[in-house]
PDB file of C-alpha atoms and ligand atoms in Angstrom:
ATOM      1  CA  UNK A  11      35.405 100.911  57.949  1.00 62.00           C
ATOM      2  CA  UNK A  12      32.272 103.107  57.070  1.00 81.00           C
ATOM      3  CA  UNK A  13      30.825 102.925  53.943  1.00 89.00           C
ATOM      4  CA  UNK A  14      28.848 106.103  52.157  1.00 94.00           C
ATOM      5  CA  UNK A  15      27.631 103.511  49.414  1.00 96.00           C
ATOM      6  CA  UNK A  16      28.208 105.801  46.638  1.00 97.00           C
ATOM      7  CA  UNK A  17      27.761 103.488  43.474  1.00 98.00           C
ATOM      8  CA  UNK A  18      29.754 104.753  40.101  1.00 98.00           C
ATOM      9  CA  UNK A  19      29.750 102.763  36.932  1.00 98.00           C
ATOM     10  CA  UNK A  20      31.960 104.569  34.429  1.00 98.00           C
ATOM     11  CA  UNK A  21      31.811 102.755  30.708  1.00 98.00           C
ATOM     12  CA  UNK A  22      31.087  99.310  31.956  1.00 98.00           C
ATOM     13  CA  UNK A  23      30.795  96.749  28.883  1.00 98.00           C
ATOM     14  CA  UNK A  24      30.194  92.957  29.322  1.00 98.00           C
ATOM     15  CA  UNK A  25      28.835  90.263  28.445  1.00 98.00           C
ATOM     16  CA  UNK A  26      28.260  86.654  29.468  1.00 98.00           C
ATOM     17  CA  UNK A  27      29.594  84.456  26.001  1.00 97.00           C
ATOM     18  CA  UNK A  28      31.990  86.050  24.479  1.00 95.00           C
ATOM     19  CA  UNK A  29      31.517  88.610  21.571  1.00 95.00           C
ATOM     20  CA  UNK A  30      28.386  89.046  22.753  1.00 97.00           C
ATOM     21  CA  UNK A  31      28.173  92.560  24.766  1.00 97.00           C
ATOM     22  CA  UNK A  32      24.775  92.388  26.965  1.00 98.00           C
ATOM     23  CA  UNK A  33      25.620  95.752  28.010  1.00 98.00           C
ATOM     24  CA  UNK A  34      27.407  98.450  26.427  1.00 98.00           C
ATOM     25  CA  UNK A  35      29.323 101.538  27.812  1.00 98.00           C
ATOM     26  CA  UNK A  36      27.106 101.877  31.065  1.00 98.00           C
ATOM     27  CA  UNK A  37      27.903 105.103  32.940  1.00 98.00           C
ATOM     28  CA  UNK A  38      25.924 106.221  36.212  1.00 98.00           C
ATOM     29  CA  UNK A  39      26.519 107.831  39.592  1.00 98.00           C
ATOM     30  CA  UNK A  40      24.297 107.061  42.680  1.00 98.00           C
ATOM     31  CA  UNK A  41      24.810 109.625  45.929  1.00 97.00           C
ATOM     32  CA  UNK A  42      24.417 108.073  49.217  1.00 96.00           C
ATOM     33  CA  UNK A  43      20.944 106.829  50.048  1.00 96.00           C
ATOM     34  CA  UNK A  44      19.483 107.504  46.231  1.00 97.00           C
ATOM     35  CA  UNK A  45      17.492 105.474  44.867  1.00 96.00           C
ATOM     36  CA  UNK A  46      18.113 104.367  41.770  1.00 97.00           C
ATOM     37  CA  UNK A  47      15.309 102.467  39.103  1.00 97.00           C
ATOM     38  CA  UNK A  48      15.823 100.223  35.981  1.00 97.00           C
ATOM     39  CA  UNK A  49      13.629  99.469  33.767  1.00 95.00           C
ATOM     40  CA  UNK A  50      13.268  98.213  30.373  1.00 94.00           C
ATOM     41  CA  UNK A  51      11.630  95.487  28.259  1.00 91.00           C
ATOM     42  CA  UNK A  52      12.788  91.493  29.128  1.00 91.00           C
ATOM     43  CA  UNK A  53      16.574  90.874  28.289  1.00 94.00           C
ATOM     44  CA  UNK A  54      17.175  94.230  28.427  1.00 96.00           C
ATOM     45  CA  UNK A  55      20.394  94.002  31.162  1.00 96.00           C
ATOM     46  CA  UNK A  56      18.535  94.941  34.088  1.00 95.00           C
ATOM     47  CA  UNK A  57      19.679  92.239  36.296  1.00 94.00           C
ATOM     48  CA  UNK A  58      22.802  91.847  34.707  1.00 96.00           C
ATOM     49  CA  UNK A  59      24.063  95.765  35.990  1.00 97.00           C
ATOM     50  CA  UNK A  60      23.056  94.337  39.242  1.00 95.00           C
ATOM     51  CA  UNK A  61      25.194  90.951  38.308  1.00 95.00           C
ATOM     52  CA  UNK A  62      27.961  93.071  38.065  1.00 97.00           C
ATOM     53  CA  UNK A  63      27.479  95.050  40.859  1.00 96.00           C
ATOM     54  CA  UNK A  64      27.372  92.079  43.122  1.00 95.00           C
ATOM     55  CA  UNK A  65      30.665  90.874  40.981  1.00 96.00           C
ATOM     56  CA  UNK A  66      29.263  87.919  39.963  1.00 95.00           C
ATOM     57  CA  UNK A  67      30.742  88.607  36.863  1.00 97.00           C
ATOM     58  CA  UNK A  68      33.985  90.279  36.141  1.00 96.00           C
ATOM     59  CA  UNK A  69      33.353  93.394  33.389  1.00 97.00           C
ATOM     60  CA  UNK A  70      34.862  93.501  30.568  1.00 98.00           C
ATOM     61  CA  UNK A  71      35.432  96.954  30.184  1.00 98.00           C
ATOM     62  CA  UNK A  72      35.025  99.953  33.072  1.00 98.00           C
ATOM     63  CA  UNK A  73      35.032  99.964  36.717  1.00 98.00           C
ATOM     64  CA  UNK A  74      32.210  99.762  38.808  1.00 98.00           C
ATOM     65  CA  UNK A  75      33.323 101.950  42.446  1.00 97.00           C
ATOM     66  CA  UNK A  76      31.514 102.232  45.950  1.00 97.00           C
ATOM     67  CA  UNK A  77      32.638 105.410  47.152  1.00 96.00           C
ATOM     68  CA  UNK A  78      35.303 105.736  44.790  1.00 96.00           C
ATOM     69  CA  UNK A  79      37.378 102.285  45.441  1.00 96.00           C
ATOM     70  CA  UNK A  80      36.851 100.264  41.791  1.00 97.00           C
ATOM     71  CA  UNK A  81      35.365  97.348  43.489  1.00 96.00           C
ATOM     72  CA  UNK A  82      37.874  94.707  42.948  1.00 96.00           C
ATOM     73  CA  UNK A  83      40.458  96.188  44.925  1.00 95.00           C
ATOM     74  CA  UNK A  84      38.368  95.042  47.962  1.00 88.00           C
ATOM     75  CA  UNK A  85      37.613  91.369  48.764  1.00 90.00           C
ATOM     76  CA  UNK A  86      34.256  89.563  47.575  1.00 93.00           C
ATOM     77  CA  UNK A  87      33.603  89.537  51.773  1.00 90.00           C
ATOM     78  CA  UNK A  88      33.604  93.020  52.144  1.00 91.00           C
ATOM     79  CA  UNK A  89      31.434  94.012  49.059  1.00 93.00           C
ATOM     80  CA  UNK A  90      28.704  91.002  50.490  1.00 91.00           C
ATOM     81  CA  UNK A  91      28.904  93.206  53.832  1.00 91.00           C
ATOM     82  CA  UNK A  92      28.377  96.519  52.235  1.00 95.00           C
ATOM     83  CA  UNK A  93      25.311  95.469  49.898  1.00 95.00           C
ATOM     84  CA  UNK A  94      22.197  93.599  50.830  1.00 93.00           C
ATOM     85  CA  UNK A  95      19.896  91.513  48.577  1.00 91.00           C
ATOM     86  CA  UNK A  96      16.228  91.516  47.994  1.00 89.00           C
ATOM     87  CA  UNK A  97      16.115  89.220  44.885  1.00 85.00           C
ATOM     88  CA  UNK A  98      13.239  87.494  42.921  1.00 76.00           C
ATOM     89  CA  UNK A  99      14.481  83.757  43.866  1.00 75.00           C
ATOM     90  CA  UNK A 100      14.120  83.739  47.854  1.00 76.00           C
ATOM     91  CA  UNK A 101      16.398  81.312  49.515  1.00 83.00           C
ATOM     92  CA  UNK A 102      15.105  79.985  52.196  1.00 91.00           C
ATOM     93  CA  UNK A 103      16.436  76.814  54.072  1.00 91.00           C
ATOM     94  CA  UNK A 104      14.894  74.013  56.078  1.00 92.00           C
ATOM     95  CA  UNK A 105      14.835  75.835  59.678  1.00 94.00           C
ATOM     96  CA  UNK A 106      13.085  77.888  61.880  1.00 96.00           C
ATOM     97  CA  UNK A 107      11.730  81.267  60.477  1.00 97.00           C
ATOM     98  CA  UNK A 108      13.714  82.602  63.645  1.00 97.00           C
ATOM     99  CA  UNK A 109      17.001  81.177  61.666  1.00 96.00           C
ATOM    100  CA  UNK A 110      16.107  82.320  58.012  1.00 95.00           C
ATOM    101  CA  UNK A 111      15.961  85.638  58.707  1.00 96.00           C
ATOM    102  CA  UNK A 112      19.010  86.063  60.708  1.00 96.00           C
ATOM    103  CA  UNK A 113      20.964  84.177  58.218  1.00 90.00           C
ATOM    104  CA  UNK A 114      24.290  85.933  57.403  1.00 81.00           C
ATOM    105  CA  UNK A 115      24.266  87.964  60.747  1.00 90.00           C
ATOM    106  CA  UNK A 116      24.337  85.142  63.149  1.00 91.00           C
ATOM    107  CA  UNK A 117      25.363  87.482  66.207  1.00 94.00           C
ATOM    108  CA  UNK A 118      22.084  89.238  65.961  1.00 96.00           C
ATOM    109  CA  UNK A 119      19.656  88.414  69.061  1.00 97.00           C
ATOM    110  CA  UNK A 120      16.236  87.293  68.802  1.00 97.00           C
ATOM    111  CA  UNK A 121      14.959  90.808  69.532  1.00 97.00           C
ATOM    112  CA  UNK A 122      17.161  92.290  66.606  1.00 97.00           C
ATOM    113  CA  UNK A 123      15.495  89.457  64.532  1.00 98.00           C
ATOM    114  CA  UNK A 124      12.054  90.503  65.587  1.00 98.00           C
ATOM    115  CA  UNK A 125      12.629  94.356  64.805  1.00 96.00           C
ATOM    116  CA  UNK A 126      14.312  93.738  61.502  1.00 95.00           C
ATOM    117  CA  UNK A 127      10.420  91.632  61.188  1.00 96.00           C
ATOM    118  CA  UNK A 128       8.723  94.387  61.732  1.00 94.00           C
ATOM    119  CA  UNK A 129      10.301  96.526  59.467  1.00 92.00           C
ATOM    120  CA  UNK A 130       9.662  94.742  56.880  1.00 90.00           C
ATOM    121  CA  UNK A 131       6.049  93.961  57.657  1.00 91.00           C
ATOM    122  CA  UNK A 132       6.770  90.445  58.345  1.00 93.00           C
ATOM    123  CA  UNK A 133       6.104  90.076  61.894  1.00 96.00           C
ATOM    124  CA  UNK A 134       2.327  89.582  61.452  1.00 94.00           C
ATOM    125  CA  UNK A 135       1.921  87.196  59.599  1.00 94.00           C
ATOM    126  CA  UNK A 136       4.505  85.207  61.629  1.00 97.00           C
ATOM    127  CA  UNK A 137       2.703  85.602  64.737  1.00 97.00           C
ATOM    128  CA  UNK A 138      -0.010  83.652  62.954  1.00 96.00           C
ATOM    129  CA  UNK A 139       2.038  80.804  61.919  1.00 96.00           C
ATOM    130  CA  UNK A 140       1.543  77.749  63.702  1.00 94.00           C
ATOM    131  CA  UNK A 141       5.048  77.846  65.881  1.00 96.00           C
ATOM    132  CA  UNK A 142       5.784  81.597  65.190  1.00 97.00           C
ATOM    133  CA  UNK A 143       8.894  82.162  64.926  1.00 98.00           C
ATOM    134  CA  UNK A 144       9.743  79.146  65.888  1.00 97.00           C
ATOM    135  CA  UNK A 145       7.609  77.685  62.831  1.00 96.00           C
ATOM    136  CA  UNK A 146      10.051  74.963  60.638  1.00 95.00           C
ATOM    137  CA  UNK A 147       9.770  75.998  56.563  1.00 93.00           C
ATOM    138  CA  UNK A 148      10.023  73.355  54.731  1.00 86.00           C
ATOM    139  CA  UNK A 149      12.535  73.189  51.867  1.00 79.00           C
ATOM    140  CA  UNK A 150      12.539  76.884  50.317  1.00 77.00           C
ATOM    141  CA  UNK A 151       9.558  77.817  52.546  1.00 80.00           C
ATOM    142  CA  UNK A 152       7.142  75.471  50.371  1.00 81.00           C
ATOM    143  CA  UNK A 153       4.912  76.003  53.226  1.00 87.00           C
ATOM    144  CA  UNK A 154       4.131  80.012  52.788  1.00 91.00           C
ATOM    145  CA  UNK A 155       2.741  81.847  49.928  1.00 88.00           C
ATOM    146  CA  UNK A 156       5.202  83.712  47.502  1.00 84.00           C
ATOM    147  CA  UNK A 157       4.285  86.708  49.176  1.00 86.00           C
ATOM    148  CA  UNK A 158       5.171  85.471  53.149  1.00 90.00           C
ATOM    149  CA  UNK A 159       8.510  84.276  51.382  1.00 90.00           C
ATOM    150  CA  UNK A 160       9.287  87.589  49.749  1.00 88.00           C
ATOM    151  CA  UNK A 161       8.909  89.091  53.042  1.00 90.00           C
ATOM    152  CA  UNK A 162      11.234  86.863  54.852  1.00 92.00           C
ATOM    153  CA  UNK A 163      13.698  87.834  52.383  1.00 91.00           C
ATOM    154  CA  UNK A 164      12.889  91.327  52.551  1.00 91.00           C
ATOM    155  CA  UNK A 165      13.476  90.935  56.831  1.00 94.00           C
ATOM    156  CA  UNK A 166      16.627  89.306  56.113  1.00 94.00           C
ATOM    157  CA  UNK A 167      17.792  92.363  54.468  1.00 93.00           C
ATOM    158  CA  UNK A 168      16.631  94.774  56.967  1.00 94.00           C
ATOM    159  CA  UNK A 169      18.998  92.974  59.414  1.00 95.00           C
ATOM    160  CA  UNK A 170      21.550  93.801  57.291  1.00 92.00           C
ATOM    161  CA  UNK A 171      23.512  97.058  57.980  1.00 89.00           C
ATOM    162  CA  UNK A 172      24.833  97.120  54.569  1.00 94.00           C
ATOM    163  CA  UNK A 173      24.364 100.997  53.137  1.00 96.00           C
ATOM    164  CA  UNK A 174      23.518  99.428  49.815  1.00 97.00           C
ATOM    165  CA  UNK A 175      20.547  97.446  48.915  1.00 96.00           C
ATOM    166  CA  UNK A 176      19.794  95.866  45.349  1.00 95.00           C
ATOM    167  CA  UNK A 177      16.370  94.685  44.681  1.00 92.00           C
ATOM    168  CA  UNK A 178      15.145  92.739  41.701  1.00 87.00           C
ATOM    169  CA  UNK A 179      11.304  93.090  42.306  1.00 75.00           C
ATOM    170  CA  UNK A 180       9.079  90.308  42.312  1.00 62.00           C
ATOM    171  CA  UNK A 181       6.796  90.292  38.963  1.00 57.00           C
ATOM    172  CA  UNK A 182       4.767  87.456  40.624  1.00 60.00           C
ATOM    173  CA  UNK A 183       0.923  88.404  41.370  1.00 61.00           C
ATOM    174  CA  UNK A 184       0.131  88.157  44.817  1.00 71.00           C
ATOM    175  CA  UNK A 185      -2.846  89.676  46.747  1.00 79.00           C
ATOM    176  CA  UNK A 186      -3.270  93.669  46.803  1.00 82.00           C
ATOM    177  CA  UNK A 187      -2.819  93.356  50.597  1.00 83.00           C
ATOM    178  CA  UNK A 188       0.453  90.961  50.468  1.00 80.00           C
ATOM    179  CA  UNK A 189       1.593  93.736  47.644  1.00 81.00           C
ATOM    180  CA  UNK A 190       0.860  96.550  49.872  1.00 84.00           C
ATOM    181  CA  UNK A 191       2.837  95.296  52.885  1.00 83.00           C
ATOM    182  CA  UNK A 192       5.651  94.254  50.166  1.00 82.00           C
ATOM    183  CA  UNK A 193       5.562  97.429  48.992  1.00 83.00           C
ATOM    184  CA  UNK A 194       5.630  99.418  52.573  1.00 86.00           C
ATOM    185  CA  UNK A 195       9.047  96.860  53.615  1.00 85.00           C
ATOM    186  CA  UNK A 196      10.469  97.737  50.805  1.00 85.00           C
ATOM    187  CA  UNK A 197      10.551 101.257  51.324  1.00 87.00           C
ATOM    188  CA  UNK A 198      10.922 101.354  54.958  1.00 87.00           C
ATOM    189  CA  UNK A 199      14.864  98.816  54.006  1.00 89.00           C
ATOM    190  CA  UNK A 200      15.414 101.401  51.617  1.00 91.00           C
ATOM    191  CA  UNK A 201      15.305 104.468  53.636  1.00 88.00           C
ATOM    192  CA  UNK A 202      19.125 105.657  53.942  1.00 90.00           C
ATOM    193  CA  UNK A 203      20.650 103.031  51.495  1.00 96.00           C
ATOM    194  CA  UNK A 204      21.183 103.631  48.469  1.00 97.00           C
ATOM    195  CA  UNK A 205      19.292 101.308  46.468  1.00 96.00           C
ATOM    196  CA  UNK A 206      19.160 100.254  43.042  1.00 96.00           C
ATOM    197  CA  UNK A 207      15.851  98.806  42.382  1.00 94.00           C
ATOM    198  CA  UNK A 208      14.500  96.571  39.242  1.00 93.00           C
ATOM    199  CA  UNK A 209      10.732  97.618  39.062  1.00 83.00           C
ATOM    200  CA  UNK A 210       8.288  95.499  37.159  1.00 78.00           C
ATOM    201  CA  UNK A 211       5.366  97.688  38.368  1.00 79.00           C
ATOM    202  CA  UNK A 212       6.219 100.741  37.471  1.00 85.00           C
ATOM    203  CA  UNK A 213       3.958 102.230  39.830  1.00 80.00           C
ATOM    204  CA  UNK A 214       6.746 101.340  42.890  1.00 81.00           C
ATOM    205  CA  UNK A 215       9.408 103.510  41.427  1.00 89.00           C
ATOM    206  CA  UNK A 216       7.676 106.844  40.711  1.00 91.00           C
ATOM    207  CA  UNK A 217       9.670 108.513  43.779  1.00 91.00           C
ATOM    208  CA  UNK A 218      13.126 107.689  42.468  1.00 95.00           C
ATOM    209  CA  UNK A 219      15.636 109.628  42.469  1.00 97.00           C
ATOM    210  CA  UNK A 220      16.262 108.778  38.978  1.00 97.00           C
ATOM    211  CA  UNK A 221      15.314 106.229  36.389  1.00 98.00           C
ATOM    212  CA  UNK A 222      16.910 104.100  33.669  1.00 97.00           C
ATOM    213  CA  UNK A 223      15.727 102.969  30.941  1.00 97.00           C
ATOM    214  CA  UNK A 224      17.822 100.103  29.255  1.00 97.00           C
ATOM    215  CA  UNK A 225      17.489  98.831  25.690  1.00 97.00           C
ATOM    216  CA  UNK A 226      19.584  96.161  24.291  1.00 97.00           C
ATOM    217  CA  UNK A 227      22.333  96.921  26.881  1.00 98.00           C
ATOM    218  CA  UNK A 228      22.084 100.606  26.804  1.00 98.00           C
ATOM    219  CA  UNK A 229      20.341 102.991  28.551  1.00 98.00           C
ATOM    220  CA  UNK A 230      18.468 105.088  26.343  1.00 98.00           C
ATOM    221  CA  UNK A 231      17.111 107.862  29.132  1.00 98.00           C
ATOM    222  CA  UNK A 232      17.134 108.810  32.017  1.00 98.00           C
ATOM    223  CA  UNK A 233      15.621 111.377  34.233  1.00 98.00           C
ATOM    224  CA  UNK A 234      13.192 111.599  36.808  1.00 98.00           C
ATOM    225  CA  UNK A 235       9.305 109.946  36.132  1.00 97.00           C
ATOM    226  CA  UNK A 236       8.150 113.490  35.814  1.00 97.00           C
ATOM    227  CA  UNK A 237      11.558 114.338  33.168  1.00 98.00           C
ATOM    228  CA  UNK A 238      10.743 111.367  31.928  1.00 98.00           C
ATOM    229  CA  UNK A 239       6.856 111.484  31.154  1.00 97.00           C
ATOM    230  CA  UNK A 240       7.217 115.060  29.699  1.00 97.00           C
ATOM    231  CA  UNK A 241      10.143 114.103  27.448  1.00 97.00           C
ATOM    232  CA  UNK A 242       7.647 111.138  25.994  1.00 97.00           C
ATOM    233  CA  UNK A 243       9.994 108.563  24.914  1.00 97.00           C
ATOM    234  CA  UNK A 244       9.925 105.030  25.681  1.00 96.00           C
ATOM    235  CA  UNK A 245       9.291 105.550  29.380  1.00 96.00           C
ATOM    236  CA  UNK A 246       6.275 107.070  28.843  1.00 96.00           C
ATOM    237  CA  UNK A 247       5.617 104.157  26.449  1.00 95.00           C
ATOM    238  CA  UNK A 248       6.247 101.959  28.972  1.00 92.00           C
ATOM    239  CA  UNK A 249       4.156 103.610  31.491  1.00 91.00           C
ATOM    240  CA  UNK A 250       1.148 104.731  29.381  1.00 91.00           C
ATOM    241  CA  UNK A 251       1.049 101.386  27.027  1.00 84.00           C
TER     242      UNK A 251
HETATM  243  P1  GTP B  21      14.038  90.460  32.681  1.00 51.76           P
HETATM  244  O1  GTP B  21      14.457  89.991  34.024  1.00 51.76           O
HETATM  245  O2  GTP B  21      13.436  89.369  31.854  1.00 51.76           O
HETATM  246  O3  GTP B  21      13.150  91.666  32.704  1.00 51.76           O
HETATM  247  O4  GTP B  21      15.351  90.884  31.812  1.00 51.76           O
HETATM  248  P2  GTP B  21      16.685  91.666  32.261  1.00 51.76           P
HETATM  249  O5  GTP B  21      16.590  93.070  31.769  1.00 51.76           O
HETATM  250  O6  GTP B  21      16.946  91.481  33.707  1.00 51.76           O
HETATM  251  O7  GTP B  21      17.811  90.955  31.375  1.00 51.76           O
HETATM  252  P3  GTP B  21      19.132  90.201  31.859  1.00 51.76           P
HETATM  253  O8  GTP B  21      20.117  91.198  32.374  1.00 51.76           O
HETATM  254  O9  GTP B  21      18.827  89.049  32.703  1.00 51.76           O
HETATM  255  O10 GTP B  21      19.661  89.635  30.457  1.00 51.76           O
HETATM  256  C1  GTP B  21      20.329  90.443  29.486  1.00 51.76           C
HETATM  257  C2  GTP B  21      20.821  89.535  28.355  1.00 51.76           C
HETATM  258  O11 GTP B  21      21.819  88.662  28.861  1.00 51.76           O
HETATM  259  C3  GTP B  21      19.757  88.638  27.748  1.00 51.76           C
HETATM  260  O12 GTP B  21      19.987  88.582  26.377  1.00 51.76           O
HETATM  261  C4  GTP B  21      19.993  87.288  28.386  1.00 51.76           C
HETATM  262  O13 GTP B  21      19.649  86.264  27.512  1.00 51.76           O
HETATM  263  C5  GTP B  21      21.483  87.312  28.648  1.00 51.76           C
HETATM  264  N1  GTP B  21      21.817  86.537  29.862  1.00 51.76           N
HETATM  265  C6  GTP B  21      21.352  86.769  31.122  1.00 51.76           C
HETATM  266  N2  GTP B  21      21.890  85.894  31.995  1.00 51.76           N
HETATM  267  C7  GTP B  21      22.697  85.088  31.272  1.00 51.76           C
HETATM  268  C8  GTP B  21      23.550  83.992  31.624  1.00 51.76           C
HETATM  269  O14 GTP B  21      23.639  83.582  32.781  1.00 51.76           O
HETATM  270  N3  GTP B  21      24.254  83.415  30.595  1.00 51.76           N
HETATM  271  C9  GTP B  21      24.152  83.854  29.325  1.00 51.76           C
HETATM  272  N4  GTP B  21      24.872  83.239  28.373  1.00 51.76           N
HETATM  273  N5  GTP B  21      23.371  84.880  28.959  1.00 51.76           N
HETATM  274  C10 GTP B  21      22.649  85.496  29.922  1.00 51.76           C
HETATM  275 MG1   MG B  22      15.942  90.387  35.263  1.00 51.76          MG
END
């Protein structure tokens, strides 16, 4: 099969207790290799569109498609294949660094390993570990910063050949070098996916193709970060304040 990764969401309502919409009558269409950026105050439903997406959760109302096919007439394995993770929790296991990354594409050879490493900026500061690649983490990589562990996950991903990529940014603070080669692994997984990216800076997601803004479970505008600073609304808020 070969996957475009188109991503439509037409009227999707849910919510996690019941009664309780957390998002209401979502509609948005992503072209192959867009990338898409949500943002919004906390609890807004930012990682909940990406819940869905992932079908964590069945919707209540809508359909959520990737190119086209409402995304529950395909199994759970297929739509793991088709979109890879970048999310704020990394979950790393007690093994080699070598074994982290290729998690979930255990055919891939060390070389593949090392190149998917260097696209996401990793491969430095593995070199420098003790063992290199071969360097144990402890449970959850206790034994690396926040920022080495982001980048592990961020190498896992670019192993992946899914054409979609979901990212829930990390809001943690980590050194303005760490957060440069985050930032430069980020964009180098994202080129020709189409991604859907949760920014806490706002400064990552300027070159979107186009940005939501969510309130309360809606989003409220949407446009480009240039369409969106003229128009002065609560991006601009959000950027400016
Ligand atoms: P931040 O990550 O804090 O920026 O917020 P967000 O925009 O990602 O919000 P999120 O989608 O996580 O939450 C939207 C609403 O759903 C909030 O009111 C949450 O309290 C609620 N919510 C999120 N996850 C759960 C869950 O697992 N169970 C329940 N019952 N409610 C949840
Ligand atoms: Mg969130």
């Amino acid at each position: 099969e070969n996957v475009q990764g188109e991503i439509g969401m037409e009227h999707v309502t849910f919510g996690y207790l019941e009664n309780q919409p957390v998002l209401k009558d979502i509609s948005l269409h992503a072209k192959k290799g867009q990338k898409i950026a949500f943002v919004g105050s906390t609890g807004a439903g930012k990682t909940t569109i990406t819940n869905l997406l992932n079908r964590f959760y069945e919707i209540w109302e809508g359909k959520i498609t990737i190119d086209g096919v409402d995304i529950r007439e395909n199994g759970l394995e297929s739509l793991r294949e088709n979109i890879a993770l970048v999310l704020q929790d990394t979950h790393l296991f007690t093994g080699t660094v070598m074994e982290n990354i290729r998690y979930g594409r255990l055919d891939a050879a060390d070389e593949e390993v090392i190149a998917a490493a260097k696209t996401a900026n990793a491969d430095a500061f593995i070199r420098r570990l003790q063992n290199g690649y071969d360097t144990v983490l402890e449970g959850d990589g206790a034994n690396l910063s926040q920022g080495q562990r982001q980048l592990l996950n961020i190498a896992r991903a670019a192993l992946s050949k899914a054409p979609v990529l979901v990212m829930d940014e990390a809001t943690s603070s980590v050194d303005t070098i760490t957060e440069r080669q985050i930032q430069e692994g980020m964009d180098a997984l994202m080129k020709d996916r189409t991604t859907f990216v949760i920014a806490h800076r706002l400064s990552t997601i300027r070159n979107s193709d186009m940005i939501m803004v969510l309130e309360h479970g809606r989003i409220i505008e949407r446009g480009t970060h240039t369409e969106l600073l003229q128009r002065q609304g609560r991006y601009y808020e959000l950027y400016t304040g």
